[in-house]
Short mmCIF file of C-alpha atoms in Angstrom, two decimals:
data_model
loop_
_atom_site.label_atom_id
_atom_site.label_comp_id
_atom_site.label_asym_id
_atom_site.label_seq_id
_atom_site.Cartn_x
_atom_site.Cartn_y
_atom_site.Cartn_z
CA MET A 1 -0.57 50.29 -10.89
CA ILE A 2 0.69 47.10 -12.45
CA GLU A 3 1.60 46.40 -16.06
CA ILE A 4 0.91 43.04 -17.71
CA LEU A 5 4.00 41.84 -19.55
CA SER A 6 2.67 38.42 -20.56
CA ALA A 7 -0.80 36.85 -20.18
CA LEU A 8 -2.05 33.78 -22.04
CA GLY A 9 -5.52 32.34 -22.30
CA PRO A 10 -8.50 33.89 -20.50
CA THR A 11 -6.55 35.59 -17.68
CA SER A 12 -9.02 38.03 -16.14
CA VAL A 13 -9.91 40.41 -13.32
CA GLN A 14 -12.40 38.78 -10.94
CA ASP A 15 -13.90 39.48 -7.52
CA LEU A 16 -16.36 37.16 -5.77
CA GLY A 17 -19.03 37.79 -8.40
CA ARG A 18 -22.11 39.72 -9.48
CA PHE A 19 -25.02 38.17 -7.64
CA GLU A 20 -28.10 40.37 -8.08
CA GLN A 21 -28.57 40.64 -11.85
CA TYR A 22 -29.96 37.24 -12.83
CA ARG A 23 -33.30 38.75 -13.83
CA PHE A 24 -31.53 40.67 -16.64
CA GLY A 25 -29.82 37.50 -17.82
CA VAL A 26 -26.53 38.46 -16.19
CA GLY A 27 -24.68 35.55 -14.58
CA THR A 28 -22.41 35.83 -11.58
CA SER A 29 -18.94 35.66 -13.23
CA GLY A 30 -16.43 35.87 -10.36
CA ALA A 31 -13.45 33.82 -9.24
CA MET A 32 -13.82 30.13 -10.14
CA ASP A 33 -11.94 29.29 -6.92
CA ASP A 34 -13.59 31.72 -4.54
CA VAL A 35 -11.83 30.20 -1.51
CA ALA A 36 -8.41 31.04 -3.01
CA LEU A 37 -9.45 34.63 -3.80
CA ARG A 38 -10.83 35.14 -0.29
CA ALA A 39 -7.68 33.65 1.27
CA GLY A 40 -5.44 35.95 -0.78
CA ASN A 41 -7.44 39.00 0.23
CA ILE A 42 -7.44 37.95 3.90
CA LEU A 43 -3.63 37.61 3.81
CA LEU A 44 -3.40 41.20 2.57
CA GLY A 45 -5.95 42.68 4.96
CA ASN A 46 -8.21 43.51 1.99
CA ASP A 47 -11.96 43.33 1.77
CA GLU A 48 -12.54 39.68 0.80
CA ASN A 49 -14.42 40.86 -2.27
CA ALA A 50 -11.45 42.90 -3.56
CA ALA A 51 -10.64 42.15 -7.20
CA GLY A 52 -7.65 40.01 -8.11
CA ILE A 53 -6.37 38.34 -11.26
CA GLU A 54 -7.37 34.78 -12.16
CA ILE A 55 -4.50 33.13 -14.04
CA PRO A 56 -5.33 29.82 -15.77
CA VAL A 57 -2.26 29.56 -17.99
CA THR A 58 1.50 30.07 -17.45
CA PRO A 59 3.86 31.76 -18.07
CA PHE A 60 2.43 34.98 -16.65
CA LYS A 61 4.45 38.14 -16.10
CA LEU A 62 3.78 41.61 -14.73
CA ARG A 63 5.69 44.66 -13.49
CA PHE A 64 4.91 46.49 -10.25
CA GLY A 65 4.61 50.28 -10.60
CA ARG A 66 5.32 50.82 -6.88
CA ASP A 67 6.15 48.91 -3.70
CA ARG A 68 3.25 46.63 -2.88
CA ALA A 69 2.40 43.49 -0.94
CA PHE A 70 0.78 40.69 -2.94
CA ALA A 71 -0.10 37.01 -2.69
CA LEU A 72 -0.50 34.05 -5.03
CA THR A 73 -3.16 31.57 -3.89
CA GLY A 74 -5.00 28.68 -5.53
CA ALA A 75 -2.85 26.45 -7.73
CA GLU A 76 0.65 25.42 -6.68
CA VAL A 77 2.94 27.57 -8.81
CA GLU A 78 6.60 28.14 -9.41
CA ALA A 79 7.07 31.91 -9.25
CA ASP A 80 9.55 34.65 -8.47
CA VAL A 81 9.60 38.42 -8.02
CA GLY A 82 12.80 40.33 -8.72
CA GLY A 83 14.54 36.95 -8.87
CA ARG A 84 13.39 35.88 -5.37
CA ALA A 85 11.35 32.66 -5.29
CA ILE A 86 7.77 33.20 -4.09
CA PRO A 87 5.89 30.32 -2.47
CA PRO A 88 2.15 30.10 -3.12
CA TRP A 89 -0.24 30.93 -0.26
CA TRP A 90 2.26 33.50 1.05
CA ARG A 91 2.08 37.24 1.26
CA SER A 92 5.23 38.80 -0.22
CA ARG A 93 6.45 42.26 -1.09
CA ALA A 94 7.46 43.61 -4.47
CA HIS A 95 9.50 46.76 -5.01
CA THR A 96 8.91 49.45 -7.62
CA GLY A 97 9.76 48.18 -11.08
CA GLU A 98 10.18 44.54 -10.06
CA ILE A 99 8.82 41.80 -12.28
CA LEU A 100 6.64 38.93 -11.03
CA THR A 101 6.91 35.78 -13.12
CA ILE A 102 4.74 32.69 -12.73
CA LYS A 103 6.73 30.08 -14.61
CA ALA A 104 4.72 26.92 -14.13
CA MET A 105 1.68 25.45 -12.40
CA SER A 106 2.55 22.09 -10.87
CA ARG A 107 -0.79 21.34 -9.18
CA GLY A 108 -4.23 22.85 -9.66
CA ALA A 109 -5.58 24.82 -12.59
CA ARG A 110 -5.89 28.47 -11.53
CA SER A 111 -3.61 30.84 -9.65
CA TYR A 112 -4.99 34.00 -8.03
CA LEU A 113 -2.91 37.13 -7.74
CA THR A 114 -4.22 39.46 -5.07
CA LEU A 115 -2.65 42.84 -4.31
CA SER A 116 -2.72 44.96 -1.20
CA GLY A 117 -5.63 47.39 -1.78
CA GLY A 118 -7.02 45.32 -4.68
CA ILE A 119 -7.35 46.06 -8.38
CA ASP A 120 -9.29 49.27 -8.80
CA VAL A 121 -11.31 48.75 -11.97
CA PRO A 122 -14.82 50.30 -12.01
CA VAL A 123 -17.69 48.48 -10.31
CA VAL A 124 -20.22 47.61 -13.04
CA LEU A 125 -23.66 46.33 -11.98
CA GLY A 126 -22.37 45.67 -8.48
CA SER A 127 -19.10 43.89 -9.22
CA ARG A 128 -15.58 44.25 -10.63
CA SER A 129 -15.70 40.77 -12.22
CA THR A 130 -15.20 40.39 -15.96
CA GLN A 131 -18.44 39.45 -17.76
CA PHE A 132 -17.03 37.84 -20.90
CA ARG A 133 -20.36 37.24 -22.65
CA GLY A 134 -21.59 40.79 -22.02
CA GLU A 135 -18.11 42.28 -22.57
CA PHE A 136 -18.24 44.50 -19.48
CA GLY A 137 -16.75 44.59 -15.99
CA GLY A 138 -13.16 43.66 -15.14
CA PHE A 139 -10.62 45.36 -17.40
CA GLU A 140 -12.54 46.60 -20.46
CA GLY A 141 -14.76 43.51 -20.31
CA ARG A 142 -12.11 41.26 -21.79
CA PRO A 143 -9.19 38.93 -20.99
CA LEU A 144 -5.94 40.66 -20.03
CA GLN A 145 -3.33 41.24 -22.72
CA THR A 146 0.32 42.22 -22.81
CA GLY A 147 0.64 45.96 -22.24
CA ASP A 148 -2.49 46.39 -20.14
CA VAL A 149 -1.95 48.75 -17.21
CA LEU A 150 -4.26 48.06 -14.26
CA PRO A 151 -4.98 50.62 -11.53
CA CYS A 152 -4.66 49.47 -7.91
CA ALA A 153 -6.27 51.00 -4.83
CA ALA A 154 -4.09 52.46 -2.05
CA PRO A 155 -2.14 49.68 -0.31
CA ASN A 156 -3.23 48.47 3.06
CA PRO A 157 -0.45 49.50 5.54
CA SER A 158 -1.03 46.53 7.86
CA ALA A 159 -0.12 44.09 5.06
CA GLU A 160 3.06 45.92 4.05
CA THR A 161 5.14 44.80 7.02
CA SER A 162 6.45 41.31 6.40
CA ASP A 163 5.96 37.97 4.71
CA LEU A 164 3.33 35.60 6.00
CA GLY A 165 2.03 32.22 4.81
CA VAL A 166 -1.15 30.20 5.40
CA GLY A 167 -2.12 26.56 4.87
CA PRO A 168 -3.35 25.96 1.31
CA ALA A 169 -7.05 25.08 1.03
CA ASP A 170 -6.36 21.82 -0.84
CA LEU A 171 -4.28 20.55 2.11
CA VAL A 172 -6.34 21.90 5.00
CA LEU A 173 -9.69 20.99 3.41
CA ALA A 174 -8.47 17.66 1.96
CA ARG A 175 -11.06 14.93 2.43
CA PRO A 176 -9.87 11.65 3.94
CA ASN A 177 -9.70 8.39 1.96
CA MET A 178 -10.02 9.92 -1.49
CA PRO A 179 -8.39 8.13 -4.44
CA ALA A 180 -5.15 9.90 -5.38
CA GLY A 181 -5.09 11.76 -8.68
CA ASP A 182 -8.85 11.99 -9.17
CA THR A 183 -10.99 14.85 -7.86
CA THR A 184 -14.09 13.72 -6.01
CA VAL A 185 -16.82 16.30 -5.49
CA ARG A 186 -20.04 16.07 -3.54
CA VAL A 187 -23.35 16.63 -5.32
CA ILE A 188 -27.02 16.91 -4.41
CA ILE A 189 -29.40 15.18 -6.82
CA ALA A 190 -31.38 17.58 -9.01
CA GLY A 191 -34.85 17.82 -10.56
CA GLU A 192 -34.57 15.16 -13.28
CA TYR A 193 -32.50 12.57 -11.37
CA ASP A 194 -35.48 10.20 -11.24
CA ALA A 195 -35.86 10.36 -15.03
CA PHE A 196 -32.68 8.24 -15.25
CA ASP A 197 -33.07 4.51 -14.56
CA SER A 198 -30.92 2.74 -11.98
CA THR A 199 -28.40 1.59 -14.62
CA ALA A 200 -27.86 5.18 -15.82
CA GLN A 201 -27.71 6.45 -12.23
CA LYS A 202 -25.04 3.87 -11.35
CA LEU A 203 -23.02 4.86 -14.41
CA PHE A 204 -23.13 8.45 -13.22
CA TRP A 205 -21.93 7.60 -9.69
CA ARG A 206 -19.38 4.94 -10.52
CA SER A 207 -17.67 6.36 -13.59
CA GLY A 208 -14.53 8.44 -13.66
CA TRP A 209 -15.34 11.50 -15.81
CA LYS A 210 -12.58 12.92 -17.94
CA ILE A 211 -12.42 16.74 -18.09
CA THR A 212 -12.26 17.51 -21.82
CA PRO A 213 -10.30 20.37 -23.44
CA GLN A 214 -13.68 22.06 -24.15
CA SER A 215 -13.90 22.92 -20.44
CA ASN A 216 -13.58 26.54 -19.37
CA ARG A 217 -15.16 29.25 -17.22
CA TYR A 218 -18.54 28.62 -18.93
CA GLY A 219 -18.69 24.93 -18.17
CA TYR A 220 -16.79 21.69 -17.77
CA ARG A 221 -17.69 19.26 -20.54
CA LEU A 222 -17.04 15.74 -19.30
CA GLN A 223 -16.39 12.53 -21.18
CA GLY A 224 -17.37 9.02 -20.14
CA PRO A 225 -20.06 6.42 -20.78
CA ALA A 226 -23.30 7.96 -22.11
CA VAL A 227 -25.82 8.58 -19.33
CA ASN A 228 -29.27 9.02 -20.80
CA PRO A 229 -32.75 9.43 -19.30
CA VAL A 230 -35.31 6.71 -19.92
CA SER A 231 -36.89 8.89 -22.60
CA PRO A 232 -35.67 12.21 -24.07
CA ILE A 233 -36.50 15.26 -21.95
CA GLU A 234 -37.17 18.67 -23.47
CA LYS A 235 -37.72 21.08 -20.59
CA ARG A 236 -38.96 24.64 -20.63
CA SER A 237 -36.06 26.99 -19.96
CA HIS A 238 -35.52 27.64 -16.27
CA GLY A 239 -32.94 29.29 -14.04
CA ILE A 240 -29.69 27.44 -13.37
CA VAL A 241 -26.69 28.23 -11.17
CA ALA A 242 -23.01 27.30 -11.14
CA GLY A 243 -22.61 23.65 -10.15
CA VAL A 244 -25.67 22.34 -11.99
CA ILE A 245 -24.80 19.19 -13.97
CA GLN A 246 -26.81 19.03 -17.18
CA ILE A 247 -27.10 15.98 -19.40
CA PRO A 248 -27.50 17.00 -23.06
CA PRO A 249 -28.87 14.35 -25.47
CA ASN A 250 -25.36 12.97 -26.15
CA GLY A 251 -25.30 11.71 -22.53
CA GLN A 252 -22.08 13.55 -21.64
CA PRO A 253 -22.45 15.69 -18.49
CA ILE A 254 -21.71 19.42 -18.45
CA ILE A 255 -21.03 21.17 -15.13
CA GLN A 256 -22.10 24.81 -15.24
CA MET A 257 -19.32 27.13 -14.07
CA ARG A 258 -19.11 30.84 -13.20
CA ASP A 259 -19.64 32.21 -16.73
CA ALA A 260 -22.52 29.82 -17.46
CA GLN A 261 -25.80 30.99 -18.92
CA THR A 262 -28.36 31.92 -16.26
CA SER A 263 -30.92 29.50 -17.69
CA GLY A 264 -31.14 26.26 -19.61
CA GLY A 265 -33.41 23.40 -20.52
CA TYR A 266 -31.33 20.23 -20.63
CA PRO A 267 -32.21 17.73 -17.87
CA LYS A 268 -30.28 18.17 -14.61
CA ILE A 269 -29.06 15.06 -12.85
CA ALA A 270 -27.31 16.71 -9.88
CA THR A 271 -25.66 19.89 -8.60
CA VAL A 272 -22.10 20.17 -7.25
CA ILE A 273 -22.33 21.65 -3.77
CA LYS A 274 -21.07 25.21 -3.30
CA ALA A 275 -18.38 24.05 -0.83
CA ASP A 276 -16.77 21.87 -3.52
CA MET A 277 -16.91 24.22 -6.51
CA TRP A 278 -13.34 25.40 -5.84
CA ARG A 279 -12.22 21.76 -6.17
CA VAL A 280 -13.81 21.60 -9.63
CA ALA A 281 -12.16 24.92 -10.51
CA GLN A 282 -8.74 23.50 -9.59
CA ALA A 283 -9.23 20.17 -11.45
CA ARG A 284 -7.03 20.13 -14.53
CA LEU A 285 -8.04 19.44 -18.13
CA GLY A 286 -7.55 15.74 -18.88
CA SER A 287 -7.87 14.73 -15.22
CA THR A 288 -10.69 12.62 -13.79
CA LEU A 289 -13.65 13.85 -11.81
CA ARG A 290 -15.90 11.65 -9.66
CA PHE A 291 -19.27 12.39 -8.08
CA GLU A 292 -20.36 11.47 -4.58
CA GLN A 293 -23.96 11.89 -3.46
CA THR A 294 -24.54 14.04 -0.39
CA ALA A 295 -27.54 15.30 1.55
CA TYR A 296 -28.58 18.95 1.73
CA ALA A 297 -27.77 19.17 5.47
CA ASP A 298 -24.29 17.71 4.86
CA ALA A 299 -23.71 20.21 2.06
CA LEU A 300 -24.46 23.05 4.48
CA ALA A 301 -22.06 21.47 7.00
CA ALA A 302 -19.39 21.39 4.28
CA GLU A 303 -19.92 25.14 3.70
CA ASP A 304 -19.43 25.65 7.44
CA GLU A 305 -16.07 23.83 7.19
CA VAL A 306 -14.93 26.28 4.51
CA SER A 307 -16.08 29.16 6.71
CA VAL A 308 -14.13 27.76 9.66
CA TYR A 309 -11.01 27.51 7.49
CA LEU A 310 -11.38 31.16 6.41
CA ASP A 311 -12.14 32.26 10.01
CA ARG A 312 -8.88 30.60 11.08
CA LEU A 313 -6.96 32.48 8.38
CA ARG A 314 -8.50 35.77 9.51
CA ALA A 315 -7.58 35.05 13.14
CA ASP A 316 -4.00 34.04 12.23
CA VAL A 317 -3.43 37.14 10.08
CA ARG A 318 -4.82 39.37 12.85
CA LEU A 319 -2.69 37.68 15.50
CA PHE A 320 0.42 38.06 13.33
CA ALA A 321 -0.32 41.79 12.86
CA GLU A 322 -0.70 42.23 16.64
CA LEU A 323 2.60 40.44 17.29
CA GLN A 324 4.29 42.68 14.73
CA GLY A 325 2.82 45.71 16.48
CA CYS A 326 4.31 44.58 19.81
CA ARG A 327 7.86 44.33 18.54
CA MET B 1 -54.81 15.82 -8.03
CA THR B 2 -52.56 13.87 -10.38
CA ALA B 3 -48.80 14.29 -10.42
CA SER B 4 -48.91 16.52 -13.49
CA ASP B 5 -51.33 18.92 -11.75
CA ARG B 6 -48.85 19.62 -9.00
CA PRO B 7 -45.96 22.06 -9.15
CA ARG B 8 -42.49 20.50 -9.17
CA ILE B 9 -40.06 21.97 -6.68
CA SER B 10 -36.40 20.94 -6.67
CA LEU B 11 -33.14 22.12 -5.15
CA LEU B 12 -30.26 23.49 -7.20
CA GLY B 13 -27.60 22.53 -4.68
CA THR B 14 -27.59 24.86 -1.68
CA THR B 15 -27.68 28.12 -3.61
CA ALA B 16 -31.11 28.10 -5.28
CA ILE B 17 -34.48 26.38 -5.57
CA LEU B 18 -36.61 25.85 -8.67
CA PHE B 19 -40.41 26.01 -8.81
CA GLU B 20 -42.02 24.64 -11.98
CA ALA B 21 -45.70 25.37 -12.48
CA PRO B 22 -48.01 22.66 -13.77
CA GLY B 23 -50.01 23.28 -16.92
CA PRO B 24 -49.34 24.67 -20.37
CA PHE B 25 -46.72 27.11 -21.60
CA ASP B 26 -49.07 30.06 -22.02
CA LEU B 27 -49.57 33.66 -20.96
CA PRO B 28 -52.09 33.06 -18.12
CA HIS B 29 -49.61 30.71 -16.40
CA GLN B 30 -46.73 33.09 -17.04
CA ARG B 31 -48.73 35.97 -15.51
CA ARG B 32 -49.16 33.91 -12.33
CA ILE B 33 -45.40 33.21 -12.33
CA TRP B 34 -44.76 36.99 -12.45
CA THR B 35 -47.01 37.35 -9.39
CA LEU B 36 -45.22 34.53 -7.59
CA ALA B 37 -41.85 36.20 -8.37
CA THR B 38 -43.05 39.52 -6.91
CA THR B 39 -44.27 37.76 -3.75
CA ALA B 40 -41.24 35.48 -3.21
CA SER B 41 -38.68 38.23 -3.85
CA LYS B 42 -39.75 39.79 -0.53
CA TRP B 43 -39.22 36.68 1.57
CA PRO B 44 -36.33 36.66 4.08
CA GLY B 45 -33.15 34.91 2.91
CA ILE B 46 -34.09 35.27 -0.77
CA ARG B 47 -31.56 37.16 -2.89
CA GLU B 48 -33.43 37.28 -6.18
CA ALA B 49 -36.58 35.78 -7.73
CA ILE B 50 -35.99 34.92 -11.39
CA PRO B 51 -39.01 34.00 -13.52
CA LEU B 52 -38.32 31.91 -16.63
CA ILE B 53 -40.76 29.89 -18.72
CA THR B 54 -43.69 29.00 -16.41
CA ASN B 55 -41.15 28.47 -13.65
CA LEU B 56 -39.35 30.50 -11.01
CA MET B 57 -35.86 30.20 -9.53
CA LEU B 58 -35.11 31.70 -6.12
CA THR B 59 -31.45 32.31 -5.28
CA PHE B 60 -30.50 32.32 -1.62
CA GLU B 61 -28.87 35.12 0.34
CA THR B 62 -28.63 32.50 3.08
CA PRO B 63 -29.59 28.87 2.38
CA PRO B 64 -32.63 27.79 4.41
CA ARG B 65 -31.86 25.22 7.12
CA ASP B 66 -35.08 23.42 6.24
CA PRO B 67 -36.03 23.75 2.55
CA SER B 68 -39.38 22.00 3.06
CA THR B 69 -40.78 25.13 4.76
CA LEU B 70 -39.81 27.18 1.70
CA MET B 71 -41.34 24.55 -0.60
CA ALA B 72 -44.63 24.73 1.29
CA ALA B 73 -44.59 28.53 1.11
CA LEU B 74 -44.07 28.36 -2.67
CA ASN B 75 -46.99 25.97 -3.07
CA ASP B 76 -49.26 28.19 -0.97
CA ALA B 77 -48.22 31.35 -2.80
CA TRP B 78 -48.79 29.66 -6.18
CA ASN B 79 -52.29 28.59 -5.17
CA GLU B 80 -53.10 32.19 -4.26
CA ALA B 81 -51.28 33.80 -7.21
CA GLN B 82 -53.54 35.80 -9.50
CA GLU B 83 -52.56 36.78 -13.02
CA LEU B 84 -50.35 39.87 -13.09
CA THR B 85 -51.00 41.84 -16.25
CA ILE B 86 -48.07 44.02 -17.26
CA GLY B 87 -48.80 46.73 -19.83
CA GLY B 88 -45.46 46.65 -21.64
CA ARG B 89 -44.29 48.36 -24.81
CA GLU B 90 -44.46 46.91 -28.28
CA ILE B 91 -41.25 46.56 -30.31
CA ARG B 92 -40.94 45.91 -34.04
CA LEU B 93 -37.84 43.91 -34.90
CA PRO B 94 -36.68 43.64 -38.51
CA VAL B 95 -35.30 40.14 -39.14
CA THR B 96 -33.23 38.67 -41.95
CA TYR B 97 -34.22 35.01 -42.11
CA GLY B 98 -31.72 32.39 -43.29
CA GLY B 99 -28.22 33.30 -44.44
CA GLU B 100 -24.99 32.51 -42.65
CA ILE B 101 -26.26 33.39 -39.15
CA GLY B 102 -29.65 31.76 -39.69
CA ALA B 103 -28.09 28.63 -41.17
CA SER B 104 -30.52 26.24 -39.44
CA LEU B 105 -33.56 27.61 -41.31
CA GLN B 106 -33.47 24.75 -43.81
CA ALA B 107 -32.97 22.18 -41.03
CA VAL B 108 -36.04 23.50 -39.18
CA ALA B 109 -38.05 23.39 -42.43
CA ASN B 110 -36.94 19.80 -43.02
CA HIS B 111 -37.69 18.79 -39.45
CA CYS B 112 -41.16 20.33 -39.58
CA GLY B 113 -41.87 19.03 -43.09
CA MET B 114 -42.63 22.43 -44.57
CA SER B 115 -41.07 24.99 -46.90
CA ILE B 116 -38.70 27.77 -45.79
CA ASP B 117 -41.36 30.35 -46.65
CA ASP B 118 -43.89 28.58 -44.42
CA VAL B 119 -41.46 28.49 -41.48
CA VAL B 120 -40.71 32.20 -41.92
CA SER B 121 -44.32 33.30 -42.22
CA ILE B 122 -45.41 31.14 -39.27
CA HIS B 123 -42.51 32.50 -37.20
CA ALA B 124 -43.22 36.14 -38.09
CA ALA B 125 -47.01 35.93 -37.65
CA PRO B 126 -47.64 36.17 -33.87
CA LEU B 127 -47.32 39.08 -31.49
CA TYR B 128 -44.81 37.57 -29.05
CA THR B 129 -44.75 38.42 -25.35
CA VAL B 130 -41.47 38.71 -23.45
CA PHE B 131 -42.02 35.98 -20.84
CA ALA B 132 -38.69 36.40 -19.11
CA LEU B 133 -35.06 37.46 -19.42
CA GLY B 134 -32.32 34.90 -18.99
CA SER B 135 -29.52 32.90 -20.58
CA HIS B 136 -27.16 35.85 -21.16
CA PRO B 137 -27.29 39.63 -20.62
CA GLY B 138 -30.45 41.07 -22.21
CA TYR B 139 -31.74 37.85 -23.76
CA CYS B 140 -35.54 37.64 -24.01
CA TYR B 141 -37.54 34.42 -23.95
CA LEU B 142 -40.69 34.86 -25.96
CA GLY B 143 -44.07 33.22 -25.59
CA GLY B 144 -46.50 32.71 -28.43
CA MET B 145 -44.57 30.62 -30.96
CA ASP B 146 -46.68 28.36 -33.14
CA PRO B 147 -45.91 24.78 -32.02
CA ARG B 148 -45.83 23.65 -35.66
CA ILE B 149 -42.28 25.05 -35.96
CA SER B 150 -40.92 23.43 -32.77
CA MET B 151 -37.61 21.62 -33.01
CA PRO B 152 -35.73 19.84 -30.20
CA ARG B 153 -32.54 21.48 -28.93
CA ARG B 154 -29.20 20.35 -30.34
CA GLN B 155 -27.71 16.98 -29.42
CA THR B 156 -24.52 18.84 -28.49
CA PRO B 157 -24.61 22.60 -27.87
CA LEU B 158 -22.63 24.85 -30.21
CA GLN B 159 -19.57 26.53 -28.66
CA ARG B 160 -20.41 29.79 -30.44
CA SER B 161 -23.55 31.24 -31.95
CA ALA B 162 -23.69 34.81 -33.35
CA GLY B 163 -25.12 37.83 -31.53
CA GLY B 164 -28.56 38.90 -32.80
CA SER B 165 -29.46 35.39 -33.92
CA VAL B 166 -33.16 34.51 -33.92
CA SER B 167 -33.44 30.90 -32.76
CA ILE B 168 -35.79 28.05 -31.99
CA GLY B 169 -35.21 25.62 -29.10
CA GLY B 170 -37.96 23.11 -28.40
CA SER B 171 -41.27 25.02 -28.46
CA GLN B 172 -39.60 28.34 -27.65
CA THR B 173 -38.07 31.14 -29.69
CA GLY B 174 -35.80 34.04 -28.79
CA VAL B 175 -33.14 36.47 -29.99
CA SER B 176 -29.58 36.28 -28.66
CA ALA B 177 -28.20 39.58 -27.39
CA SER B 178 -24.50 38.71 -27.82
CA PRO B 179 -22.35 35.89 -29.25
CA GLY B 180 -21.92 32.75 -27.16
CA PRO B 181 -22.62 29.03 -26.79
CA SER B 182 -26.12 27.79 -27.64
CA GLY B 183 -28.10 24.58 -27.90
CA TRP B 184 -30.72 26.22 -30.14
CA HIS B 185 -31.21 26.44 -33.92
CA ALA B 186 -30.62 29.87 -35.50
CA ILE B 187 -33.07 30.70 -38.32
CA GLY B 188 -32.25 34.40 -38.80
CA HIS B 189 -30.78 37.53 -37.27
CA THR B 190 -31.43 41.14 -36.23
CA SER B 191 -29.11 44.05 -35.39
CA TRP B 192 -31.17 45.50 -32.52
CA ILE B 193 -29.36 46.38 -29.22
CA PHE B 194 -30.82 44.50 -26.23
CA PHE B 195 -28.39 45.30 -23.43
CA ASP B 196 -26.03 47.99 -22.19
CA PRO B 197 -24.58 47.89 -18.66
CA CYS B 198 -24.52 51.73 -18.64
CA TRP B 199 -28.30 52.06 -18.97
CA THR B 200 -30.22 52.68 -15.72
CA THR B 201 -31.97 49.38 -16.35
CA PRO B 202 -29.35 47.40 -18.28
CA ALA B 203 -31.82 45.40 -20.39
CA ALA B 204 -33.86 47.10 -23.13
CA LEU B 205 -36.85 44.81 -22.69
CA ALA B 206 -38.74 43.53 -19.66
CA PRO B 207 -41.29 40.79 -19.02
CA GLY B 208 -44.66 41.89 -20.40
CA ASP B 209 -43.22 43.79 -23.39
CA THR B 210 -44.23 42.51 -26.81
CA ILE B 211 -42.31 41.91 -30.02
CA ARG B 212 -43.40 41.63 -33.62
CA PHE B 213 -40.86 40.25 -36.11
CA GLU B 214 -40.84 42.01 -39.48
CA ILE B 215 -39.55 39.97 -42.40
CA GLU B 216 -36.81 42.20 -43.80
CA ARG B 217 -35.34 39.59 -46.09
CA VAL B 218 -35.30 35.83 -46.61
CA ILE B 219 -32.03 34.29 -47.78
CA ARG B 220 -32.64 30.80 -49.19
#
């Protein structure tokens, strides 16, 4: 088990998500940066869907109840365990009673703590992810608080041997010729794109969109020039998924994120492709987001690139385990 | 066929596709959507078929390499879809109109140019059908609202609206099952339980069930 000594903001237990309950109005929840969660679990030899902790705010502190391998992936963080500095995207070992401290987040917006064996909270409606709106799943259906004691499954012996690092997703999957500082994400145009005239469309593509403080796991509310359709659109409610960019009547886009409602009626101008959602998840409040149009086939190719990256990690971790076995 | 006679089919990135039926927001169209959902949920590569208001979203287990084949299949299945009649149960829901939770009651009355009492009696008159579940766990979208009390959604959605609030958004009405953000206008509230993840079926209501609102109290 592990004991939370300090958790701020909506720190929560998440796996990859709850994908088969839309018809009951239940959204997916799940790790905002699914690539980071998968990478952490791969490092530890876990099932990739094992639950970890999503940490959006520092400082964060916890105590290990027994020896256990763990990893911090996602954001670049300054962290230590038992006084030893821990680099992100590395698997490390903690001893019984040692304290892990994440002091600061220097790049990115969310750190993922994965533990050998995974966090063993009950599976509710097919997932261990926290459903904030429904107040179920995760740890008691709520954000983690100081004093919470989380059960962990039996550690995976293959991960308990020695430290091992992998290339962070934001370096390996970096896209060439992108403006520094801003986050550019690829989008596919959505149902109501043609209801915006060419001036509004250009504003959407060419503007830098500031991520406002009202952005969270539900959605990213952006700020920039007002983008409005030629005439107001009042749609019948329909299903939406994470990544959909809605334009409410104030003309300020909202990107739906993992805790978004399962349906909505505001016009949709575009959808962030699945392969770039982790980039949105790691974009910080106050930073600038830009949109780049892409074709459906290219979006699938981008998903393949993420798969190749994860396949490489799997192969490297396996190879390392075999080399260890030979010694 | 004119453009408005044809279904609209659009991609939601690479994870889902949306089919929007032509024609009015009424029960016969919704019954055909239920049929289409039953049919499409069995297709290969489809994770879930989610009916909403005269439309259907399909989420992908695996994204199709060529979405145009799927679009054609949706069009064909819609053309063949008969009305699926579901014999659901009838629920009576006591509602307190107005008050702190239903704070937009006056705004709806002003927008529609009628008195609070008129809005309440028009809202409580019909037998509503649960058209679909969506938005948040256990939330029911209802068909049958009188268009005279329609009101466009909010310019900017609220960050938090109370659980149990009875709201109007455009020409639709519904009851929230838990607190959360909303772009709709709350005109009242109820204390009924709509969702529990421990139930065998986590939602209390299903498409085809019917609801009658009972005016418990009107706070002006």
